[in-house]
Short mmCIF file of C-alpha atoms in Angstrom, two decimals:
data_model
loop_
_atom_site.label_atom_id
_atom_site.label_comp_id
_atom_site.label_asym_id
_atom_site.label_seq_id
_atom_site.Cartn_x
_atom_site.Cartn_y
_atom_site.Cartn_z
CA MET V 1 -74.84 41.62 24.14
CA GLU V 2 -72.44 38.78 24.56
CA LEU V 3 -69.79 39.69 27.24
CA HIS V 4 -66.37 38.08 27.60
CA PRO V 5 -66.29 35.37 30.22
CA LEU V 6 -63.52 36.94 32.06
CA LEU V 7 -65.69 40.14 32.35
CA VAL V 8 -68.62 38.17 33.44
CA ARG V 9 -66.71 36.50 36.01
CA GLN V 10 -65.78 39.91 37.60
CA LEU V 11 -69.26 41.12 37.54
CA ASN V 12 -70.32 38.17 39.44
CA ARG V 13 -67.74 38.69 41.95
CA LEU V 14 -68.76 42.18 42.51
CA GLY V 15 -72.46 41.35 42.50
CA LEU V 16 -73.18 43.30 39.23
CA THR V 17 -75.29 42.68 36.26
CA SER V 18 -74.94 43.77 32.66
CA ASP V 19 -78.75 44.69 32.35
CA LYS V 20 -78.88 47.11 35.08
CA LEU V 21 -76.84 49.61 37.29
CA HIS V 22 -75.84 48.88 40.78
CA SER V 23 -76.91 51.27 43.76
CA GLU V 24 -73.22 51.38 44.92
CA PRO V 25 -70.76 53.48 42.96
CA LYS V 26 -67.95 51.94 44.53
CA LYS V 27 -68.55 48.61 43.03
CA TRP V 28 -68.47 50.23 39.72
CA LEU V 29 -65.41 51.75 40.52
CA GLU V 30 -63.66 48.67 41.70
CA LEU V 31 -64.94 47.13 38.40
CA ILE V 32 -63.07 49.81 36.32
CA GLU V 33 -59.97 49.29 38.18
CA LYS V 34 -59.77 45.60 37.56
CA VAL V 35 -60.51 46.26 33.98
CA SER V 36 -57.82 49.05 33.78
CA LYS V 37 -55.37 46.58 35.60
CA ALA V 38 -56.34 43.99 33.11
CA TYR V 39 -55.31 46.33 30.31
CA VAL V 40 -52.13 47.39 31.68
CA GLU V 41 -51.18 43.65 32.39
CA ALA V 42 -52.22 42.87 28.61
CA ASP V 43 -50.06 45.75 27.44
CA GLN V 44 -47.07 44.29 29.53
CA GLU V 45 -47.43 40.91 28.27
CA ARG V 46 -47.86 42.26 24.59
CA TYR V 47 -44.58 44.32 25.25
CA LEU V 48 -42.96 41.24 26.60
CA ILE V 49 -44.06 39.09 23.82
CA GLU V 50 -43.01 41.40 21.13
CA ARG V 51 -39.61 42.14 22.84
CA SER V 52 -38.97 38.44 23.10
CA MET V 53 -39.94 37.81 19.16
CA ASP V 54 -37.62 40.62 18.53
CA LEU V 55 -34.74 39.16 20.53
CA SER V 56 -35.59 35.67 19.15
CA SER V 57 -35.56 36.97 15.56
CA ARG V 58 -32.36 38.58 15.94
CA GLU V 59 -30.84 35.44 17.47
CA LEU V 60 -32.58 33.50 14.76
CA LEU V 61 -30.79 35.75 12.07
CA GLU V 62 -27.44 35.60 13.93
CA LEU V 63 -27.65 31.80 14.01
CA ASN V 64 -28.58 32.03 10.52
CA LYS V 65 -25.63 34.15 9.67
CA LYS V 66 -23.38 31.86 11.67
CA LEU V 67 -24.61 28.86 9.88
CA GLU V 68 -24.09 30.24 6.51
CA THR V 69 -20.51 31.36 7.50
CA ALA V 70 -19.88 27.83 8.75
CA GLN V 71 -21.19 26.49 5.39
CA GLN V 72 -19.19 28.77 3.40
CA THR V 73 -15.93 27.63 5.36
CA ALA V 74 -16.97 23.99 5.11
CA GLY V 75 -17.59 24.36 1.45
CA LEU V 76 -20.98 22.83 1.92
CA GLY V 77 -24.97 23.50 1.57
CA TYR V 78 -28.32 21.74 1.81
CA TRP V 79 -30.61 20.80 -0.94
CA SER V 80 -34.02 19.25 -1.35
CA TYR V 81 -35.50 16.92 -4.26
CA ASP V 82 -39.25 16.89 -4.71
CA LYS V 83 -39.75 13.90 -7.08
CA SER V 84 -43.38 14.77 -7.86
CA THR V 85 -42.41 18.11 -9.20
CA GLU V 86 -38.93 17.15 -10.36
CA LYS V 87 -37.52 20.18 -8.95
CA ILE V 88 -34.25 20.64 -7.00
CA THR V 89 -34.25 23.57 -4.22
CA LEU V 90 -30.63 24.73 -3.41
CA SER V 91 -29.28 26.51 -0.48
CA LYS V 92 -27.42 30.05 -1.15
CA GLY V 93 -24.21 28.34 -0.53
CA LEU V 94 -24.85 25.51 -2.93
CA TYR V 95 -25.22 28.05 -5.86
CA THR V 96 -21.90 29.46 -5.03
CA ILE V 97 -20.40 26.10 -4.81
CA PHE V 98 -21.78 24.83 -7.89
CA GLY V 99 -20.94 28.04 -9.83
CA LEU V 100 -24.66 28.79 -10.38
CA LYS V 101 -26.52 32.14 -10.32
CA HIS V 102 -28.87 32.86 -7.58
CA ASP V 103 -31.60 34.58 -9.66
CA GLU V 104 -32.02 31.52 -11.87
CA PRO V 105 -34.97 29.20 -12.05
CA LEU V 106 -34.96 26.02 -9.94
CA LEU V 107 -33.04 23.25 -11.47
CA THR V 108 -35.03 20.13 -12.61
CA PHE V 109 -33.62 16.66 -11.68
CA GLU V 110 -32.52 16.19 -15.48
CA GLU V 111 -30.92 19.67 -15.74
CA PHE V 112 -29.05 18.68 -12.59
CA MET V 113 -28.01 15.31 -14.22
CA GLN V 114 -26.72 16.95 -17.26
CA LEU V 115 -23.98 18.65 -14.87
CA VAL V 116 -22.91 15.29 -13.62
CA ASP V 117 -19.84 13.68 -15.31
CA GLY V 118 -21.25 11.28 -18.11
CA LYS V 119 -19.52 8.15 -16.80
CA GLN V 120 -21.11 8.73 -13.48
CA ARG V 121 -24.92 9.64 -14.42
CA SER V 122 -26.11 6.13 -14.65
CA ARG V 123 -24.82 5.06 -11.16
CA PHE V 124 -25.76 8.33 -9.61
CA ARG V 125 -29.38 8.12 -10.97
CA GLU V 126 -29.57 4.58 -9.70
CA LEU V 127 -28.64 5.68 -6.29
CA ILE V 128 -31.23 8.41 -6.21
CA GLU V 129 -33.99 6.02 -7.44
CA LYS V 130 -32.73 3.49 -4.75
CA ALA V 131 -33.13 6.22 -1.91
CA PHE V 132 -36.82 7.02 -2.99
CA SER V 133 -38.03 3.37 -3.50
CA GLU V 134 -36.61 1.91 -0.40
CA GLU V 135 -36.44 5.02 1.57
CA ILE V 136 -32.88 4.78 2.58
CA ASP V 137 -29.99 7.42 2.87
CA CYS V 138 -27.65 7.68 -0.03
CA GLU V 139 -24.33 9.12 -0.49
CA ASP V 140 -21.85 9.52 -3.29
CA GLU V 141 -18.83 11.55 -4.63
CA ILE V 142 -19.55 12.89 -8.08
CA GLN V 143 -17.84 14.92 -10.62
CA MET V 144 -19.70 17.88 -11.98
CA GLN V 145 -19.15 20.43 -14.62
CA ARG V 146 -19.34 24.21 -13.55
CA PRO V 147 -20.59 26.70 -15.98
CA ASP V 148 -17.07 28.11 -16.52
CA GLY V 149 -16.36 24.54 -18.01
CA GLU V 150 -14.16 23.49 -15.01
CA TYR V 151 -15.03 20.03 -13.22
CA GLY V 152 -15.17 19.72 -9.54
CA TRP V 153 -15.76 16.98 -6.96
CA TYR V 154 -18.69 16.96 -4.63
CA TYR V 155 -19.83 14.62 -1.85
CA ILE V 156 -23.35 14.22 -1.82
CA TYR V 157 -25.70 12.99 1.05
CA GLY V 158 -29.34 12.62 1.01
CA ARG V 159 -32.08 11.35 3.28
CA PRO V 160 -35.60 10.67 2.42
CA LEU V 161 -38.25 12.47 4.68
CA LYS V 162 -42.17 12.57 4.42
CA ASP V 163 -44.15 15.63 4.80
CA LYS V 164 -47.41 16.00 6.24
CA THR V 165 -49.14 14.60 3.26
CA LYS V 166 -46.83 11.51 3.56
CA LYS V 167 -45.01 12.60 0.26
CA VAL V 168 -41.26 11.50 0.22
CA ILE V 169 -38.89 14.44 -0.26
CA LEU V 170 -35.23 13.78 -0.50
CA THR V 171 -33.18 16.16 1.45
CA GLY V 172 -29.38 16.49 2.21
CA ILE V 173 -26.14 18.35 2.00
CA ALA V 174 -23.41 18.68 -0.68
CA MET V 175 -19.77 19.49 0.02
CA ASP V 176 -17.20 20.70 -2.10
CA ILE V 177 -14.29 17.93 -2.15
CA THR V 178 -12.22 19.09 -5.09
CA GLY V 179 -9.29 20.18 -3.13
CA ARG V 180 -9.25 16.93 -1.06
CA ARG V 181 -9.61 14.66 -4.22
CA LYS V 182 -6.90 16.50 -5.95
CA ALA V 183 -4.68 16.06 -2.77
CA GLU V 184 -5.54 12.31 -2.75
CA GLU V 185 -4.46 11.92 -6.19
CA GLU V 186 -1.22 13.72 -5.64
CA VAL V 187 -0.56 11.52 -2.55
CA ALA V 188 -1.37 8.55 -4.83
CA LEU V 189 0.85 9.73 -7.30
CA LEU V 190 3.76 10.24 -4.79
CA ASN V 191 3.09 7.01 -3.08
CA GLN V 192 3.26 5.31 -6.57
CA GLN V 193 6.41 7.23 -7.31
CA LEU V 194 7.77 6.11 -3.88
CA ILE V 195 7.01 2.69 -4.46
CA THR V 196 8.88 2.87 -7.85
CA THR V 197 11.61 4.60 -6.27
CA ALA V 198 11.93 1.90 -3.44
CA ARG V 199 11.74 -0.79 -5.92
CA GLN V 200 14.39 0.87 -8.18
CA ILE V 201 16.77 1.12 -5.12
CA GLY V 202 15.90 -2.66 -4.12
CA MET V 203 16.81 -3.47 -7.64
CA ALA V 204 19.98 -1.61 -7.31
CA ASP V 205 20.83 -3.43 -3.98
CA VAL V 206 20.20 -6.68 -5.66
CA ALA V 207 22.32 -5.77 -8.72
CA SER V 208 25.34 -4.56 -6.42
CA THR V 209 24.93 -7.98 -4.59
CA THR V 210 24.77 -9.72 -7.97
CA LEU V 211 28.11 -7.90 -9.01
CA HIS V 212 29.52 -8.85 -5.64
CA ASN V 213 28.83 -12.55 -6.16
CA VAL V 214 30.12 -12.59 -9.75
CA GLY V 215 33.22 -10.67 -8.51
CA ASN V 216 33.69 -13.49 -5.90
CA ILE V 217 33.46 -16.11 -8.69
CA LEU V 218 35.49 -14.29 -10.92
CA SER V 219 38.25 -14.18 -8.16
CA SER V 220 38.01 -17.92 -7.60
CA ALA V 221 38.03 -18.42 -11.28
CA SER V 222 41.02 -16.33 -11.62
CA VAL V 223 42.80 -18.58 -9.08
CA SER V 224 41.97 -21.61 -11.21
CA ALA V 225 43.22 -19.91 -14.13
CA GLU V 226 46.62 -18.96 -12.47
CA LEU V 227 47.04 -22.43 -11.15
CA LEU V 228 46.61 -23.62 -14.62
CA GLN V 229 49.16 -21.36 -16.06
CA GLU V 230 51.63 -22.47 -13.19
CA TYR V 231 51.18 -26.21 -14.04
CA ILE V 232 51.56 -25.32 -17.85
CA GLU V 233 55.00 -23.55 -17.18
CA GLN V 234 56.43 -26.20 -15.05
CA PRO V 235 59.85 -27.43 -16.43
CA HIS V 236 58.96 -30.88 -17.28
CA PHE V 237 56.55 -29.43 -20.06
CA LYS V 238 59.41 -27.47 -21.53
CA LYS V 239 61.68 -30.72 -21.31
CA LEU V 240 58.84 -32.74 -22.96
CA PHE V 241 58.62 -30.04 -25.94
CA SER V 242 62.55 -30.24 -26.25
CA ILE V 243 62.47 -33.85 -26.66
CA MET V 244 59.68 -33.39 -29.17
CA ASP V 245 62.04 -31.15 -31.15
CA ILE V 246 64.96 -33.66 -30.90
CA LEU V 247 62.77 -36.81 -31.99
CA LYS V 248 61.66 -34.44 -35.11
CA GLU V 249 65.21 -33.76 -35.88
CA HIS V 250 66.14 -37.46 -35.91
CA LEU V 251 62.82 -38.44 -37.35
CA PRO V 252 64.69 -40.04 -40.64
CA THR V 253 66.99 -42.39 -38.41
CA LEU V 254 64.68 -42.41 -35.46
CA SER V 255 65.22 -46.15 -34.55
CA ASP V 256 68.90 -46.05 -34.64
CA PHE V 257 68.92 -42.98 -32.91
CA LEU V 258 66.70 -44.52 -30.05
CA THR V 259 69.03 -47.61 -29.88
CA GLN V 260 72.33 -46.64 -30.90
CA ASP V 261 72.91 -42.90 -29.50
CA HIS V 262 73.90 -42.40 -26.10
CA GLN V 263 71.44 -39.41 -26.01
CA GLY V 264 68.73 -41.16 -27.59
CA LYS V 265 68.68 -44.16 -25.39
CA LEU V 266 67.62 -42.05 -22.51
CA ILE V 267 64.60 -40.55 -24.17
CA PRO V 268 62.36 -43.67 -23.63
CA GLN V 269 63.17 -43.83 -20.03
CA TYR V 270 62.64 -40.27 -19.24
CA LEU V 271 59.29 -40.26 -21.20
CA VAL V 272 58.28 -43.08 -18.86
CA SER V 273 59.41 -41.35 -15.89
CA LEU V 274 57.59 -38.00 -17.26
CA ASN V 275 54.53 -39.85 -17.83
CA GLU V 276 53.49 -39.87 -14.00
CA TYR V 277 54.06 -36.32 -13.78
CA LEU V 278 51.92 -35.61 -16.91
CA ARG V 279 49.01 -37.98 -15.70
CA LYS V 280 48.97 -35.89 -12.25
CA ASP V 281 48.98 -32.68 -14.26
CA ASN V 282 46.34 -33.91 -16.65
CA GLU V 283 43.95 -34.64 -13.46
CA ILE V 284 44.81 -31.29 -12.33
CA PHE V 285 43.80 -29.71 -15.70
CA VAL V 286 40.61 -31.62 -15.98
CA GLY V 287 39.74 -30.81 -12.41
CA GLU V 288 40.55 -27.05 -12.67
CA ILE V 289 38.84 -26.88 -16.20
CA SER V 290 35.64 -28.40 -14.71
CA LEU V 291 35.66 -25.78 -11.90
CA LEU V 292 36.05 -23.07 -14.43
CA ARG V 293 33.11 -24.36 -16.32
CA GLN V 294 30.90 -24.62 -13.16
CA LYS V 295 32.06 -21.21 -12.16
CA ILE V 296 31.15 -19.70 -15.50
CA GLN V 297 27.82 -21.65 -15.45
CA HIS V 298 27.12 -20.20 -12.05
CA ILE V 299 27.82 -16.55 -13.27
CA LYS V 300 25.55 -17.03 -16.18
CA ASP V 301 22.76 -18.34 -13.74
CA ILE V 302 23.35 -15.55 -11.59
CA ILE V 303 22.90 -12.92 -14.27
CA GLY V 304 20.02 -14.81 -15.80
CA THR V 305 18.21 -14.58 -12.43
CA GLN V 306 19.36 -10.88 -12.30
CA ASP V 307 17.73 -10.50 -15.75
CA THR V 308 14.42 -11.70 -14.20
CA LEU V 309 14.54 -9.14 -11.55
CA THR V 310 14.90 -6.41 -14.01
CA ARG V 311 11.63 -7.18 -15.85
CA ALA V 312 8.43 -5.33 -14.84
CA GLY V 313 6.44 -6.95 -11.93
CA GLY V 314 2.73 -7.73 -11.92
CA MET V 315 2.62 -10.66 -14.32
CA THR V 316 1.79 -14.00 -12.43
CA GLU V 317 3.46 -17.40 -13.64
CA LYS V 318 3.76 -20.97 -12.36
CA VAL V 319 6.93 -21.40 -10.21
CA SER V 320 8.67 -23.64 -8.25
CA LEU V 321 9.26 -22.48 -4.53
CA THR V 322 12.37 -24.60 -4.19
CA ASP V 323 13.71 -23.11 -7.50
CA ILE V 324 12.86 -19.43 -6.36
CA ILE V 325 14.60 -20.05 -3.05
CA ASN V 326 17.80 -21.28 -4.59
CA LYS V 327 17.87 -18.51 -6.93
CA ALA V 328 17.40 -16.05 -3.93
CA LEU V 329 20.26 -17.84 -2.26
CA GLN V 330 22.37 -17.50 -5.52
CA LEU V 331 21.56 -13.67 -5.77
CA SER V 332 22.14 -12.92 -1.98
CA GLU V 333 25.73 -11.94 -1.39
CA ASN V 334 28.15 -14.99 -0.82
CA SER V 335 31.32 -13.21 0.26
CA PRO V 336 33.93 -14.65 2.79
CA LYS V 337 32.29 -12.85 5.73
CA PHE V 338 29.29 -15.24 5.12
CA LYS V 339 31.48 -18.43 4.82
CA ASP V 340 30.64 -19.87 8.31
CA ILE V 341 26.95 -19.62 7.94
CA GLU V 342 25.08 -22.71 7.80
CA ILE V 343 22.02 -22.87 5.58
CA LYS V 344 19.02 -25.44 6.56
CA LYS V 345 16.31 -26.25 4.38
CA GLU V 346 13.02 -27.44 5.79
CA TYR V 347 10.54 -28.53 3.28
CA GLU V 348 9.51 -31.94 2.17
CA GLU V 349 7.76 -31.33 -1.30
CA ASP V 350 8.49 -28.86 -4.10
CA LEU V 351 5.27 -26.75 -4.13
CA ILE V 352 4.36 -25.43 -7.53
CA ILE V 353 2.25 -22.08 -7.12
CA ILE V 354 1.10 -19.16 -9.30
CA VAL V 355 2.67 -16.12 -8.15
CA ASP V 356 4.25 -12.77 -9.25
CA LYS V 357 7.87 -14.25 -9.57
CA THR V 358 9.79 -10.77 -9.77
CA LYS V 359 8.34 -9.73 -6.45
CA LEU V 360 8.75 -13.12 -4.71
CA LEU V 361 12.29 -13.11 -5.77
CA GLN V 362 13.05 -9.67 -4.72
CA ILE V 363 11.37 -10.20 -1.16
CA LEU V 364 13.56 -13.29 -0.68
CA VAL V 365 16.51 -11.97 -1.30
CA ASN V 366 15.92 -9.10 0.81
CA LEU V 367 15.13 -11.42 3.72
CA ILE V 368 18.06 -13.79 2.83
CA GLN V 369 20.50 -10.77 2.78
CA ASN V 370 19.40 -9.24 5.91
CA ALA V 371 19.59 -12.73 7.93
CA LYS V 372 23.16 -13.10 6.59
CA GLU V 373 24.10 -9.81 7.54
CA SER V 374 22.30 -10.20 11.13
CA LEU V 375 24.47 -13.54 11.42
CA ALA V 376 27.59 -11.92 10.24
CA THR V 377 27.35 -9.13 12.78
CA LYS V 378 26.71 -11.54 15.83
CA GLU V 379 29.76 -12.19 17.80
CA GLN V 380 31.11 -15.25 19.51
CA SER V 381 28.57 -17.68 18.05
CA ASN V 382 29.49 -21.28 17.90
CA LEU V 383 26.75 -21.88 15.20
CA LYS V 384 25.37 -19.15 12.81
CA LEU V 385 22.20 -20.91 11.35
CA LEU V 386 19.87 -19.53 8.51
CA GLN V 387 16.67 -21.67 8.26
CA LEU V 388 14.49 -21.78 5.20
CA ILE V 389 11.21 -23.23 5.86
CA ILE V 390 7.99 -23.75 3.79
CA ARG V 391 4.60 -24.38 5.26
CA LYS V 392 1.37 -25.06 3.57
CA ASP V 393 -1.84 -24.31 5.45
CA GLU V 394 -4.56 -26.32 3.48
CA PRO V 395 -7.47 -25.08 5.66
CA LEU V 396 -6.60 -21.40 5.08
CA ASN V 397 -5.17 -22.13 1.69
CA LYS V 398 -2.29 -20.17 2.40
CA ILE V 399 1.56 -20.90 2.01
CA GLU V 400 4.13 -19.54 4.51
CA ILE V 401 7.72 -19.05 3.52
CA ILE V 402 9.80 -18.51 6.66
CA VAL V 403 13.42 -16.98 6.92
CA GLU V 404 14.83 -17.51 10.40
CA ASP V 405 18.24 -16.79 11.91
CA ASN V 406 19.90 -16.87 15.26
CA GLY V 407 21.48 -13.65 14.82
CA VAL V 408 21.67 -10.29 16.45
CA GLY V 409 17.67 -10.16 16.77
CA ILE V 410 15.38 -7.25 16.98
CA LEU V 411 14.29 -4.93 19.74
CA LYS V 412 10.65 -5.37 20.90
CA GLU V 413 9.70 -1.68 20.09
CA ASN V 414 11.33 -2.04 16.89
CA LEU V 415 9.12 -4.82 15.56
CA THR V 416 6.45 -2.35 14.68
CA LYS V 417 8.56 0.12 12.99
CA ILE V 418 10.85 -2.13 10.72
CA PHE V 419 8.27 -2.08 7.89
CA SER V 420 8.00 1.71 8.10
CA LEU V 421 9.30 3.89 5.33
CA GLY V 422 12.98 5.23 6.03
CA PHE V 423 13.38 3.06 9.31
CA THR V 424 16.66 1.00 9.46
CA THR V 425 19.00 0.03 12.29
CA LYS V 426 21.91 -0.41 9.77
CA ASP V 427 24.59 2.53 9.58
CA SER V 428 24.57 1.98 5.84
CA GLY V 429 20.83 1.28 5.52
CA HIS V 430 18.31 3.38 3.74
CA GLY V 431 15.07 1.98 5.18
CA LEU V 432 13.52 1.04 1.91
CA GLY V 433 14.29 -2.94 1.74
CA LEU V 434 11.45 -4.18 4.19
CA HIS V 435 9.07 -1.45 3.33
CA SER V 436 9.04 -2.16 -0.26
CA SER V 437 8.96 -6.05 0.67
CA ALA V 438 5.79 -5.67 2.64
CA ILE V 439 4.29 -3.48 -0.21
CA ALA V 440 5.08 -6.33 -2.37
CA ALA V 441 3.64 -8.72 -0.26
CA GLN V 442 0.42 -7.01 0.04
CA GLU V 443 0.10 -6.40 -3.88
CA MET V 444 0.48 -10.34 -4.11
CA GLY V 445 -2.47 -10.57 -1.62
CA GLY V 446 -0.34 -11.60 1.26
CA SER V 447 1.52 -10.15 4.26
CA LEU V 448 5.08 -10.06 5.71
CA LEU V 449 5.29 -10.52 9.39
CA ALA V 450 8.26 -10.00 11.72
CA GLU V 451 9.08 -11.88 15.13
CA SER V 452 12.02 -11.76 17.50
CA LYS V 453 12.39 -12.46 21.20
CA GLY V 454 14.99 -9.80 21.66
CA ILE V 455 18.62 -8.77 21.06
CA GLY V 456 20.70 -11.72 20.71
CA LYS V 457 17.87 -14.25 20.28
CA GLY V 458 17.57 -14.13 16.32
CA ALA V 459 14.69 -13.13 14.18
CA GLY V 460 12.14 -14.75 11.98
CA PHE V 461 10.28 -13.19 8.95
CA THR V 462 7.35 -14.93 7.69
CA LEU V 463 6.02 -14.44 4.05
CA VAL V 464 2.27 -15.37 3.80
CA LEU V 465 0.79 -15.98 0.39
CA PRO V 466 -2.51 -17.11 -0.82
CA TYR V 467 -1.75 -20.79 -2.34
CA ILE V 468 -2.76 -20.70 -5.96
CA ALA V 469 -2.38 -23.93 -7.45
CA PRO V 470 -1.37 -24.25 -11.42
CA ASN V 471 -4.57 -26.33 -11.87
CA ALA V 472 -6.74 -24.07 -9.95
#
């Protein structure tokens, strides 16, 4: 018979053979002891292996339990798709996440696709096909219908792997992101409402400024009207009317009255002397009426510009930057506290661009008004200067509109905060003007930047917009 190699080796060590008995019993006893010891060691090793397997099995079960708990907490599970069989294998967690029953047969790819929202099926199918054909990872966010009819949002991630037969299997995870998507939609809605509110407040500010400007012009017009009334009520006008009444009374004998009557002889000379007064008054009348007409036209222009701002933004049109800046200056407050502000314009050509006129006008009104208030707040300044600059960057195809002042300036640490919602350094401010202006600039494909060297050193705001020529 054939013996185990280890037993043959022990027989050789003891000088024993398998075909005859040895003459010394001690040799056989020694062999039996070694064989017994081998059995004991084998039993101990088997016990340790069984013990280790038991512990490993428990640890594996515990880890699997923890993994399932983690997947449930995270709202995710794993899946695999075998294209050759068209079968999709889902983890226990995914059955729950998708609202499917655990005892149902495996889904086919087409059955799974029927759960995907119809608008997203084509895109998702192309993504899966590309993952197989190019052997690349894929990921997407899709909307799926649960058996109860409700739709949920899911993040799908897949990675192609090859098995032993070199067959590509797509495996990955799926995560329920319905709550996150709903939160994002709510945040987007709230953000839109906030932008709308900010714009409405901005419009209210502009409207308030408009009313203030109109009030200033009306006050000035009222002064002109009062001045006209005072001149019309001058005594020489009343005397002139009295002379007209006398002449009308003596109209049949007017020639004799003016040449023979003592009172009549005085009338021609009086009219000659009155002529100088009437000429001066007439010049005053013409001047004041002209001023009144200008002020009325100014009011009409301001109201017309305000009407432009009340229209919904979003429509681009051809505008003159010079014209839009002039309108912004009209709309910004022109009260007496701003009377000593010098306005300097630095632009050689009148650029015509395609832009959202409403948003641009709102931004410029805000920046100009802020600059004026900064200058009005500054104390002991020999020159209060507001500069409006237009620069065209042809290489970058951009337009820069700069509003600079030598007013109170901005703290360095505030330069990063001034565009934040609700941040303001004004006692009566609400922190929406610059925030909404920055958003409007972004919506036009541009940006709004702030610069200041510190308190008392003025500030500058640069509105950067893409240059879109009318003939582009």
